[in-house]
Structure formats: C-alpha cells, structure tokens
XYZ file of C-alpha atoms in Angstrom:
664
model
C 156.798 211.714 60.545
C 158.011 211.274 56.993
C 155.512 210.405 54.323
C 155.497 206.869 52.982
C 156.515 206.728 49.330
C 155.336 204.093 46.858
C 158.907 203.459 45.708
C 162.474 203.609 46.915
C 164.528 206.606 45.716
C 167.846 205.708 44.222
C 169.301 209.100 45.196
C 168.992 208.181 48.831
C 170.791 204.891 48.417
C 174.223 206.388 49.073
C 173.179 208.326 52.146
C 171.426 205.235 53.584
C 169.441 207.279 56.084
C 167.189 205.731 58.754
C 164.162 206.933 56.828
C 165.368 205.069 53.777
C 166.053 202.015 55.874
C 162.548 202.211 57.364
C 160.976 202.436 53.921
C 163.172 199.580 52.772
C 161.823 197.412 55.597
C 158.278 198.046 54.339
C 159.221 196.919 50.845
C 161.008 193.850 52.276
C 157.931 192.916 54.343
C 155.782 193.268 51.242
C 158.163 191.022 49.285
C 158.063 188.398 52.041
C 154.274 188.381 52.087
C 154.236 188.109 48.324
C 156.621 185.139 48.431
C 154.418 183.232 50.913
C 151.266 183.964 48.938
C 152.942 182.990 45.658
C 153.944 179.618 47.086
C 150.384 178.904 48.226
C 148.898 180.085 44.943
C 151.329 177.942 42.996
C 150.306 174.878 45.031
C 146.658 175.512 44.178
C 147.489 175.916 40.487
C 149.536 172.719 40.525
C 146.608 170.941 42.163
C 144.296 172.142 39.393
C 146.790 170.913 36.819
C 147.076 167.551 38.600
C 143.299 167.189 38.715
C 142.990 168.028 35.047
C 145.761 165.616 34.170
C 144.058 162.934 36.286
C 140.796 163.764 34.506
C 142.473 163.079 31.189
C 143.815 159.743 32.441
C 140.447 158.871 34.036
C 138.483 159.549 30.854
C 140.940 157.426 28.901
C 140.441 154.561 31.377
C 136.667 155.094 31.292
C 136.615 154.768 27.510
C 138.503 151.484 27.671
C 136.288 150.150 30.453
C 133.106 150.905 28.514
C 134.395 148.780 25.653
C 135.059 145.924 28.107
C 131.340 145.541 28.862
C 130.812 143.518 25.718
C 133.507 141.025 26.790
C 131.975 140.313 30.208
C 130.278 136.929 30.623
C 127.178 138.017 32.481
C 124.987 135.149 33.625
C 121.888 137.260 32.845
C 123.107 139.044 29.716
C 119.982 138.438 27.635
C 118.689 141.645 26.023
C 121.920 143.624 26.510
C 122.634 144.197 22.793
C 121.096 147.671 22.852
C 123.060 148.558 25.977
C 126.284 147.274 24.388
C 125.805 149.431 21.276
C 124.995 152.474 23.401
C 128.065 152.004 25.593
C 130.280 151.627 22.531
C 128.970 154.957 21.253
C 129.603 156.503 24.650
C 133.133 155.071 24.652
C 133.847 156.803 21.349
C 132.475 160.089 22.674
C 134.476 159.792 25.887
C 137.592 159.119 23.837
C 137.038 162.353 21.909
C 136.379 164.134 25.173
C 139.610 162.675 26.505
C 141.560 164.404 23.751
C 140.007 167.720 24.840
C 140.978 167.058 28.448
C 144.547 166.283 27.412
C 144.702 169.547 25.459
C 143.264 171.472 28.409
C 145.827 169.926 30.756
C 148.628 171.040 28.416
C 147.272 174.587 28.207
C 146.916 174.831 31.987
C 150.513 173.742 32.376
C 151.813 176.222 29.788
C 149.624 179.257 30.490
C 148.960 179.074 34.215
C 151.488 176.965 36.096
C 154.592 177.856 34.101
C 154.217 181.723 34.392
C 153.769 181.422 38.146
C 156.781 179.147 38.482
C 158.821 181.537 36.369
C 157.794 184.499 38.532
C 158.739 182.672 41.703
C 162.045 181.315 40.412
C 163.179 184.493 38.655
C 161.752 187.563 40.343
C 161.275 186.429 43.909
C 164.528 184.502 43.951
C 166.328 187.600 42.549
C 164.899 189.738 45.387
C 166.125 187.209 47.929
C 169.611 187.119 46.391
C 169.941 190.904 46.172
C 168.832 191.195 49.782
C 171.653 188.924 50.862
C 174.218 190.871 48.746
C 172.997 194.201 50.151
C 173.257 192.875 53.676
C 176.831 191.665 53.138
C 177.875 194.993 51.570
C 176.316 196.922 54.465
C 178.187 194.801 56.975
C 181.502 195.368 55.146
C 180.860 199.119 55.054
C 180.131 199.185 58.766
C 183.334 197.279 59.486
C 185.405 199.640 57.333
C 183.886 202.659 59.075
C 184.670 201.195 62.475
C 188.256 200.644 61.400
C 188.500 204.172 60.015
C 187.068 205.639 63.182
C 189.834 204.062 65.268
C 192.661 205.876 63.512
C 194.779 207.734 66.184
C 195.129 211.546 66.266
C 198.895 211.733 66.734
C 201.699 210.246 64.821
C 199.432 209.279 62.058
C 200.721 206.769 59.602
C 199.876 208.141 56.258
C 200.220 204.797 54.588
C 197.809 203.070 56.984
C 195.409 205.943 56.756
C 195.431 205.780 52.996
C 194.676 202.068 53.052
C 191.788 202.532 55.471
C 190.424 205.380 53.383
C 190.601 203.249 50.233
C 188.879 200.393 52.075
C 186.076 202.697 53.217
C 185.633 204.054 49.721
C 185.522 200.557 48.214
C 182.988 199.252 50.719
C 180.835 202.349 50.411
C 180.855 202.104 46.613
C 180.006 198.423 46.832
C 177.128 199.111 49.234
C 175.871 201.889 46.978
C 175.783 199.634 43.948
C 174.095 196.786 45.871
C 171.536 199.193 47.316
C 170.644 200.647 43.924
C 170.210 197.171 42.406
C 168.149 196.081 45.415
C 165.999 199.194 45.297
C 165.407 198.801 41.569
C 164.329 195.172 42.011
C 161.949 196.048 44.846
C 160.455 198.901 42.870
C 159.983 196.657 39.808
C 158.430 193.921 41.951
C 155.432 196.145 42.599
C 154.594 195.951 38.893
C 155.720 192.375 38.262
C 153.540 190.951 41.007
C 150.449 192.373 39.330
C 151.426 190.799 36.044
C 152.317 187.570 37.807
C 148.850 187.394 39.391
C 146.878 188.205 36.249
C 148.780 186.334 33.537
C 148.239 182.769 34.876
C 144.532 183.324 35.460
C 144.160 184.859 32.038
C 145.794 181.805 30.487
C 143.645 179.450 32.607
C 140.449 181.218 31.580
C 141.373 181.193 27.897
C 142.145 177.466 28.150
C 138.761 176.735 29.773
C 136.873 178.795 27.222
C 138.639 176.998 24.412
C 137.852 173.637 26.047
C 134.160 174.422 26.419
C 133.910 175.747 22.879
C 135.386 172.542 21.525
C 133.072 170.563 23.796
C 130.012 172.427 22.589
C 131.003 171.769 19.009
C 131.354 168.095 19.818
C 127.978 167.903 21.555
C 126.013 170.054 19.153
C 127.270 168.446 15.977
C 127.549 164.776 16.896
C 125.719 163.969 20.129
C 122.413 165.850 20.191
C 120.361 163.094 18.565
C 122.287 160.359 20.347
C 121.772 161.864 23.791
C 118.076 162.329 23.060
C 117.646 158.644 22.151
C 119.606 157.525 25.226
C 117.473 159.752 27.444
C 114.311 158.240 25.982
C 115.635 154.732 26.504
C 116.609 155.565 30.075
C 113.148 156.938 30.839
C 111.591 153.792 29.379
C 113.770 151.593 31.583
C 112.929 153.676 34.646
C 109.208 153.369 33.927
C 109.578 149.596 33.618
C 111.486 149.583 36.894
C 108.704 151.496 38.601
C 106.099 149.032 37.360
C 108.206 146.058 38.440
C 108.967 147.663 41.794
C 105.271 148.217 42.424
C 104.515 144.592 41.538
C 107.258 143.413 43.907
C 106.013 145.719 46.677
C 102.494 144.384 46.195
C 103.745 140.798 46.268
C 105.804 141.571 49.345
C 102.797 143.028 51.163
C 100.697 140.015 50.205
C 103.349 137.548 51.311
C 103.928 139.360 54.597
C 100.211 139.474 55.379
C 100.058 135.732 56.108
C 99.758 134.303 59.583
C 102.883 133.820 61.685
C 102.367 130.057 61.621
C 103.788 130.056 58.076
C 107.226 130.690 59.566
C 106.880 127.896 62.104
C 108.500 124.668 60.876
C 105.838 122.240 62.099
C 102.532 124.075 61.608
C 101.194 122.977 58.220
C 97.487 123.319 57.496
C 97.841 121.836 54.005
C 97.149 118.087 53.927
C 99.922 115.661 53.061
C 100.184 114.884 49.340
C 100.990 111.181 49.031
C 100.888 111.094 45.207
C 104.067 113.093 44.573
C 106.725 111.802 42.207
C 109.060 114.775 42.684
C 110.177 116.492 45.865
C 112.711 119.158 46.830
C 113.681 120.848 50.073
C 116.224 121.098 52.852
C 117.013 117.975 54.878
C 119.540 117.152 57.573
C 121.872 114.298 56.629
C 123.714 112.192 59.191
C 127.442 111.767 58.536
C 129.930 109.724 60.499
C 132.901 111.768 61.713
C 134.610 108.981 63.633
C 134.123 105.502 64.954
C 131.315 106.541 67.288
C 130.777 110.228 66.510
C 128.359 111.692 63.965
C 127.514 115.114 62.592
C 124.391 116.475 60.891
C 124.607 118.767 57.867
C 121.680 120.754 56.433
C 121.695 120.380 52.643
C 119.238 120.890 49.801
C 117.924 117.601 48.366
C 115.766 117.051 45.301
C 114.663 114.150 43.138
C 115.463 113.925 39.447
C 114.012 110.954 37.622
C 114.935 107.924 39.708
C 117.830 109.613 41.518
C 118.155 111.482 44.788
C 120.264 114.609 44.235
C 122.002 116.912 46.696
C 123.153 120.497 46.159
C 125.209 122.244 48.873
C 124.839 125.956 49.389
C 126.871 127.949 46.908
C 127.187 125.045 44.462
C 126.200 125.677 40.855
C 124.630 122.250 40.329
C 123.695 119.214 42.373
C 125.206 115.750 42.394
C 123.626 112.328 42.597
C 123.502 110.812 46.073
C 121.612 107.554 45.553
C 119.744 105.595 42.883
C 116.204 105.233 44.263
C 114.999 102.425 41.968
C 113.904 99.441 44.080
C 115.330 101.074 47.212
C 113.569 100.872 50.561
C 112.525 103.859 52.663
C 111.961 103.411 56.361
C 111.271 105.647 59.327
C 113.919 105.381 62.040
C 114.579 106.632 65.547
C 118.006 108.273 65.452
C 119.822 110.146 68.232
C 116.564 111.271 69.824
C 115.694 113.358 66.731
C 112.243 113.709 65.223
C 111.170 113.034 61.653
C 114.121 110.809 60.687
C 113.968 108.278 57.874
C 116.434 105.940 56.215
C 116.954 105.123 52.521
C 118.612 101.788 51.759
C 119.850 100.658 48.346
C 118.518 97.373 46.897
C 121.700 95.480 47.782
C 121.664 96.859 51.326
C 125.234 98.165 51.121
C 124.385 101.874 50.974
C 122.069 103.687 53.351
C 121.332 107.309 54.234
C 119.686 108.708 57.341
C 117.875 111.983 56.728
C 115.794 114.285 58.902
C 112.905 116.466 57.746
C 111.955 119.707 59.470
C 108.246 118.949 59.919
C 105.848 116.048 60.040
C 104.270 117.029 56.709
C 107.650 117.133 54.972
C 108.608 113.881 56.672
C 105.547 112.011 55.389
C 105.702 113.553 51.900
C 109.386 112.653 51.517
C 108.713 109.040 52.522
C 105.726 108.748 50.163
C 107.561 110.425 47.279
C 110.631 108.230 47.644
C 108.440 105.139 47.825
C 106.629 106.209 44.640
C 109.960 106.723 42.864
C 111.277 103.414 44.188
C 108.337 101.697 42.489
C 109.440 103.371 39.208
C 106.160 105.177 38.721
C 108.033 108.010 37.003
C 108.710 105.694 34.026
C 105.010 105.367 33.160
C 103.288 107.511 30.543
C 101.318 109.515 33.100
C 103.150 109.198 36.430
C 100.976 111.737 38.268
C 97.791 109.858 37.401
C 99.368 106.533 38.365
C 100.494 107.926 41.732
C 97.005 109.319 42.415
C 95.419 106.002 41.400
C 97.739 104.103 43.733
C 96.894 106.465 46.564
C 93.172 106.004 45.921
C 93.723 102.257 45.899
C 95.415 102.529 49.282
C 92.439 104.510 50.620
C 90.071 101.764 49.475
C 92.234 98.985 50.852
C 90.412 98.749 54.179
C 87.357 97.490 52.233
C 88.312 94.535 49.981
C 87.308 94.853 46.339
C 85.276 92.244 44.526
C 87.939 90.064 42.894
C 91.623 89.700 42.211
C 91.013 90.202 38.499
C 89.506 93.663 39.114
C 92.389 94.575 41.421
C 94.825 93.620 38.659
C 92.943 95.778 36.182
C 93.132 98.783 38.518
C 96.854 98.438 39.191
C 99.374 100.624 37.312
C 100.804 97.513 35.647
C 98.260 94.700 35.306
C 100.870 92.155 34.225
C 102.878 92.661 37.403
C 99.754 92.426 39.539
C 99.025 88.842 38.485
C 99.869 86.170 41.084
C 103.429 84.894 40.674
C 106.936 85.483 41.985
C 108.527 83.417 44.706
C 106.266 80.883 46.404
C 106.681 77.871 48.622
C 107.279 74.484 47.129
C 104.302 72.331 46.261
C 101.915 75.212 46.923
C 98.388 74.921 45.581
C 96.722 77.401 43.255
C 93.606 79.016 44.720
C 90.312 78.367 43.028
C 89.331 81.038 40.564
C 85.990 81.535 42.313
C 87.454 82.730 45.631
C 86.451 86.276 46.552
C 88.340 88.526 49.018
C 85.395 88.162 51.422
C 85.977 84.394 51.311
C 89.606 84.947 52.339
C 89.347 87.740 54.962
C 86.230 88.932 56.715
C 85.508 92.656 56.145
C 86.460 94.811 59.110
C 88.951 92.296 60.518
C 91.243 94.100 63.008
C 94.963 94.261 62.260
C 97.736 93.938 64.849
C 100.716 96.153 63.887
C 103.221 95.166 66.585
C 104.085 92.307 68.908
C 104.652 93.610 72.420
C 106.019 91.161 74.957
C 104.077 91.391 78.275
C 106.150 92.590 81.213
C 105.470 89.428 83.239
C 106.661 87.178 80.417
C 109.747 89.352 79.892
C 110.624 88.998 83.586
C 110.020 85.262 83.480
C 112.432 84.838 80.577
C 115.119 86.910 82.305
C 115.021 85.315 85.763
C 117.924 83.244 86.981
C 118.027 79.945 85.201
C 115.752 81.140 82.439
C 116.675 80.096 78.927
C 117.749 82.786 76.429
C 117.919 82.197 72.701
C 121.083 83.007 70.789
C 120.384 84.095 67.183
C 123.446 82.192 65.935
C 122.052 78.861 67.030
C 123.907 78.494 70.339
C 121.693 77.965 73.416
C 122.286 77.390 77.073
C 121.844 73.911 78.441
C 118.249 73.482 79.433
C 116.522 70.133 79.687
C 113.084 71.689 79.390
C 113.746 73.771 76.298
C 114.291 71.271 73.503
C 112.670 73.199 70.670
C 115.945 74.107 69.087
C 118.305 71.736 70.882
C 120.080 69.421 68.458
C 118.118 70.953 65.615
C 119.455 70.143 62.145
C 118.440 73.570 60.832
C 118.828 76.987 62.403
C 118.841 80.096 60.235
C 118.383 83.727 61.377
C 116.972 86.577 59.270
C 116.683 90.283 60.064
C 113.006 91.194 59.590
C 110.481 93.863 60.552
C 107.013 92.777 61.625
C 104.377 94.639 59.603
C 101.140 93.157 60.913
C 98.928 90.140 61.432
C 95.238 89.457 61.025
C 92.759 86.616 61.183
C 91.749 85.035 57.862
C 89.125 82.559 56.746
C 91.213 80.371 54.402
C 94.602 78.892 55.244
C 95.725 76.784 52.294
C 96.047 79.344 49.514
C 98.665 81.929 48.663
C 96.005 84.481 47.696
C 95.055 84.955 51.339
C 98.680 85.964 52.051
C 98.681 88.450 49.149
C 95.357 89.939 50.277
C 96.588 90.218 53.867
C 99.761 91.979 52.663
C 97.654 94.445 50.684
C 95.348 95.245 53.584
C 98.193 95.552 56.119
C 100.218 97.939 53.931
C 97.129 99.953 53.011
C 96.072 100.264 56.645
C 99.560 101.472 57.587
C 99.392 104.126 54.854
C 95.899 105.250 55.908
C 96.795 105.557 59.611
C 100.302 107.007 59.029
C 101.997 104.075 60.731
C 105.493 104.023 59.266
C 107.634 102.723 62.115
C 108.390 99.052 62.711
C 110.926 97.487 65.037
C 113.622 95.220 63.630
C 113.681 91.678 64.996
C 115.450 88.407 64.284
C 113.384 85.641 62.717
C 114.988 82.278 63.556
C 113.798 79.322 61.471
C 114.612 75.815 62.701
C 113.359 72.377 61.814
C 110.931 72.559 64.738
C 109.692 76.126 65.063
C 109.867 79.745 64.008
C 110.890 82.278 66.667
C 110.744 86.085 66.591
C 113.582 87.344 68.831
C 114.379 90.809 70.172
C 117.946 91.536 68.926
C 118.758 93.717 71.967
C 117.636 91.435 74.792
C 117.628 88.084 72.904
C 114.169 87.486 74.403
C 111.707 85.497 72.299
C 108.708 87.668 71.464
C 106.594 84.932 69.908
C 107.136 81.341 68.773
C 105.310 79.244 66.142
C 105.538 75.508 65.673
C 106.635 74.772 62.125
C 103.958 72.110 61.779
C 101.293 74.802 62.300
C 102.537 76.844 59.307
C 100.113 75.821 56.562
C 101.159 78.206 53.781
C 103.917 80.733 53.048
C 104.808 82.986 50.092
C 106.766 86.045 49.035
C 105.190 89.127 47.434
C 104.983 89.070 43.629
C 106.355 92.637 43.140
C 108.228 93.524 46.332
C 110.634 90.666 46.960
C 111.367 91.942 50.492
C 107.822 91.123 51.685
C 106.871 87.623 52.816
C 104.196 86.093 54.969
C 102.913 82.783 56.275
C 99.618 81.338 57.490
C 99.461 79.901 61.008
C 96.806 77.299 61.731
C 95.235 76.958 65.147
C 92.000 75.958 66.850
C 89.064 78.124 67.860
C 87.569 76.938 71.188
C 85.205 79.883 71.622
C 82.115 77.908 70.539
C 82.803 74.967 72.834
C 83.098 71.375 71.788
C 85.823 70.398 69.344
C 87.977 73.315 68.346
C 87.360 74.491 64.808
C 90.382 75.379 62.611
C 91.380 79.056 62.695
C 93.960 80.818 60.544
C 96.086 83.933 60.951
C 98.483 85.586 58.492
C 101.739 87.182 59.687
C 103.408 89.661 57.314
C 107.126 90.619 57.498
C 109.568 92.839 55.623
C 113.107 91.434 55.437
C 116.501 92.889 54.629
C 116.966 90.171 52.044
C 114.626 88.508 49.565
C 111.566 86.827 51.001
C 112.291 83.828 48.766
C 115.196 82.869 51.038
C 112.967 82.797 54.120
C 110.328 80.771 52.260
C 113.005 78.355 51.069
C 114.266 77.937 54.641
C 110.742 77.334 55.999
C 110.110 74.768 53.281
C 113.429 73.073 54.068
C 112.512 72.986 57.765
C 109.239 71.273 56.924
C 111.079 68.725 54.769
C 113.509 68.016 57.600
C 110.638 67.679 60.059
C 108.925 65.151 57.773
C 112.182 63.339 57.037
C 112.860 62.798 60.755
C 110.048 60.279 60.758
C 111.907 58.132 58.218
C 115.659 57.681 58.884
C 116.334 56.694 55.274
C 114.602 59.798 53.907
C 116.551 61.929 56.394
C 119.813 60.382 55.243
C 118.978 61.058 51.598
C 118.088 64.671 52.431
C 121.345 65.182 54.327
C 123.333 63.793 51.404
C 121.684 66.221 48.990
C 122.346 69.315 51.127
C 125.727 70.755 52.299
C 126.317 70.509 56.062
C 128.337 72.490 58.593
C 131.061 70.938 60.769
C 128.553 70.190 63.536
C 126.181 68.367 61.154
C 123.681 71.168 60.579
C 122.368 72.204 57.187
C 124.559 74.929 55.642
C 122.381 77.717 54.231
C 123.139 81.308 53.417
C 125.418 83.248 55.766
C 123.657 84.833 58.701
C 122.641 88.326 57.730
C 122.239 89.549 61.294
C 125.992 89.858 61.903
C 126.614 92.443 59.185
C 123.306 94.061 59.831
C 124.123 94.490 63.485
C 127.394 96.161 62.625
C 125.889 98.424 59.990
C 122.845 99.335 62.083
C 123.433 100.869 65.454
C 120.791 101.192 68.143
C 119.318 104.147 66.274
C 118.693 102.154 63.073
C 116.348 99.557 64.472
C 113.115 100.909 62.974
C 111.915 101.065 59.405
C 109.010 102.022 57.224
C 106.780 99.449 55.609
C-alpha cells in the first residue's frame, strides 16, 4: 500500500496514475470539509459583527432614552432632580461608550469578517473552479484516447491518424496543465487554511483588547468618582426601601390580623355617627334604562361643601351630582332592595335613589346629608354644631324648661324663634307657658296610621264608597262629607306622628310636638314613612291611601283648633284636633292631639287651604258672606274654589310604587 504524502507531486501529474488519483481524492475531500467549515465559521463571525453593530445602535438609543427622562411628566416626580442629573451623566458616558462600540464594530468587520470572506471567495472558489477545469480536461483526454484506440490496423489513413494523434497530444497537454494548476492550488490550500483560521481571530482579539483598553481609560479617568457616588446613592435608596418594606409588611400583618367580620358588608361594631358633615364611599345609584326598566351602577360618592359629588372608577376627578342645600333625604323601599334612600331637590324636580351596602352606612349617609341640607357646614365650627344638634335630639324625649332656652341652644338662635308660616288670625302663646304645660312628659307617640283589616274590608265591599283624590266621588246618599263641597284640594304628604297634648289653641304646642316627634324618630332609627294623600275640603280633612283610595282617617274641619307650618323647615306642618275625653264619666272634657306631616310642597299652602276651608264653612251660615267670599276667590267651571294645581298627578308619575316611602 503506497504511503500517503502530505502534498501532490507535480511530476506525477502527466502520468495520472491511480495512486495519484487516490491521493487527489484525499486532498479534494479535505478541501470540501474545509469549505463547509469555513461557511459555518463565517456565519458565526458575521453574527458577532451583527451583535456588535446592534450593540452600537442600542447604546446610541440608550443614551437618547436616558435624556428623555427629564421630559417625562411623571405624576409623582417630586424629588427626582438628583436622579435626572445622574441619568444625564450616564447618558454622556453611554454616548462615549457608544463611540467605542462603533469603532469595535468597524474593526471586527475589517480584521475578522473580511479576511474570512476573502479566503472563501478567492481560495476556496479557485479550488472549485480548477476542479471543474481538471475534470473537463480529463474527460476530453479520455475521449481522444478512445478515438485513437479505434484506429484500424489495415489501410490506415495517414491523414486521419495524424489528426487523431494531434488531438490526443492536445488533450493530454491540456490535462497536464490543468492537473499541475489544480495540484498547486491544493498544495497551497494546506498553508492558506491555517492563515485563514488564525488571521481573523488575531484581528478580533486585537480589536477587543483595544476596545477594553479604551474603556478602562474612560472608566479610570472620568468615572471612578462618579460611579462611587452613584453606588452610595443606590445603597441609600435600597436601605430606605428595606425600611419602608418592613413598615408595609408590619402594617399588612396588623391589618390582616383583624376578624373576618371586617370583610362582611353588614357587620359593623362601631356605632353610627350622626354628627358627620362629610361622607364618602361606594353607593349603588338607580338609573332608568327605558320606560319601565332600570339599572343599578356602583359608583363612588362623596360630599364637598353643600354638593354631592360622584367619581366613576378610572376618572381623574369627580363631578357634581346634586346641590344638597335645603334638599330632603328620605328612606325608600325600591325594587325589594335593602338600605335605599332618596334625595330630592328643593323644587322637587330632581331626585336620586341610592343604595348603601350596610345599615351603618345607610344611617350615616342619611344623617350626613340631612346635616348638609341644613347648611351646618357654613357655620364657624360645623363639627361642634352637628354634635350639639345630635345631643339636642337625644334630649328631645324629655322637654327642656322653656322655649327661650331651646332657642339659645340651637345652632342659630334667630332662626329658632317662633315665626314662619302660620294660620290666619292665630293667637300668640303666653310667654309663661312651659313645655310641660303643652305636652305631658312621657306622652306616647304614634308613628303610623294603620287601617284595621275589618274597616278596610268594609270600605271595599260592594256598594261601599271610595274617595277619589281629584274630588270626584261615586253617588252615595249616605256619604255627604265631600258631596257638593265648594273646596277640595289634595296634597301629597307623609305622616310623621301624632301625640296627645294639653293645650290646643297655641302654635307653640305644634312646634313642640314637631320637635319631639322628629327627635323620637332619630333616637329610635325610624326613617321610613308612607306617602299618603291629604284631601282638604270645606267640611273635613281626609288622609287617603294613594294605592287603594281607601280613607285611613278623617277629621272634621270644625274640630281643627290650630294649624301651623314649621319656622325653619317649610315642608313640615301640623294641626291640633280637638275632641272630648269621656274616660272620667260625666260631661266629656276637652282633649287635644297634634298630627304632624311632611309634604312635598310648602306647609304654608296646606295651612292656607285649611284656613280657607274654615272660612267657607263659616260663610255657609250666611249666604251674603258666602257670596262675597266666592267673588273674591277664583272658581273652577263647576263652581269650586280654584287653588293650586293638584300635586298628586305629577307626583304619581314621578314616583313609582317603589318611591312611596320617605325619611322624616
């Protein structure tokens, strides 16, 4: 077996022996392996160059982005001046570092990638080309030899033989030249591949060393002190973070250690604060989505001054929903939901139905809105005034010594003095009257008028008479209370309470009864009242259920001895009903009861109507006086007195079945 040589001998190129061909195949296999490896190595070098070039672009972008920090409008940017200055210094350093990365990328391209590309395109491509030329020359030589071998023995044509001989000589010479060039290239490739492998890596290493030297000069000369200060600042910030994190972890453990009832919406152990003048929290608001359909939205509500504000989730600021000054707040039953209450504007045109998530929130919202509605927030010390009013309400079940002392203890003594809307020709009470002279201490209070079931059935049997709130009644010979009445006016009211009193001919007893009824409701958390229709005629006063049109209670107008509206809250009115007490036997002694109502309109209008009914009742006794009264008042087409438009029509439309309860 012939020995394997480390190079191809040019002397053997002409002979082209099988041994030479075998050795040539070894060199060709080596060249093929080198070509594949060179392609892979070049891809890796190009990837390094791409990464370095991307590094240069990335550092340039980083430098620009660091300078953009100062231009950002951070919502919590307080105390960032030191950070801004530090980042600007870093941006300058990164910009200098970017120049080094650009230089390194250029050196990698020139000293590593380019030599490898040159080796592949020049040397390896030359080997491939020479291989093809050698193969073609060998094929031509073989064809010429085949043609020469077919020359016949006899009758030889010297001319043809000479041409074939020349063709063989030409092809053999051509093959010899191609083989020598091919052999020389393969022999030289053994040295060039070593240079091709070492030169790029040498250039890459020199480029990296140069880059790091320049970087060390940059760091050592310009950035040592700066990096030290930044490291100190960073450690200080981290220490502050650790302290703050520990505080937050401690707070978190403390907050999570509470009882599970804290997360339950209706388990409050803290008592209700009724002296609040500000309140905030989530409430459900009822919105109409169609003629008969509604939807509830959970929004964040808060009070600001005398306004109710609302802020949806994600909103930057809240917007005003309703002006609370002189508005009324009432508890309502709405769509079988708990803890609902309604806020109505003073003119009655705007109303909101809200729902709290717990009983405590429900009561605090109602009390807070009532305090704001009374404009307590405008006083010099609103918290003290609210607490004083709450203490006054707690003491209301036991009357104080005199009206003068009650006026002194009120938040505004001038407004507490008797006044406002009163009935005509009313008498001033004597100055010596005490609350005990008006109402006996401990007198029970009735908060609702419930019609007995037997009486309800009696009024609804066949042939029974039902009262229409608009003054139209069925024909009934027995029921002549309102038949042919000259006056019939209906008001939407809510019954607040009634109680027995000792005096019946003074307005002060009405004011004292109002105070005790409202205070008792606040003490016992009684906020709900049912809306009814109060029909005033020239003969009687009827309280009618608006749903069934059944009369709950009826008073003869002649038995009403006194009536008045509240001095401060114009929606409140009351009247004194005179009767007889037969409990002691013999002649019945006079007894008096006060009935207190809250209306949707001013109480002055109801008092005016009651007074007009009394005047009509008195004028009926004298035809001439009745004629004069009818001339002085406008009449309807059917001869009745024309008063204000009935408020129950609009109220019925605006208030559905769910809006029939309110808060006193």
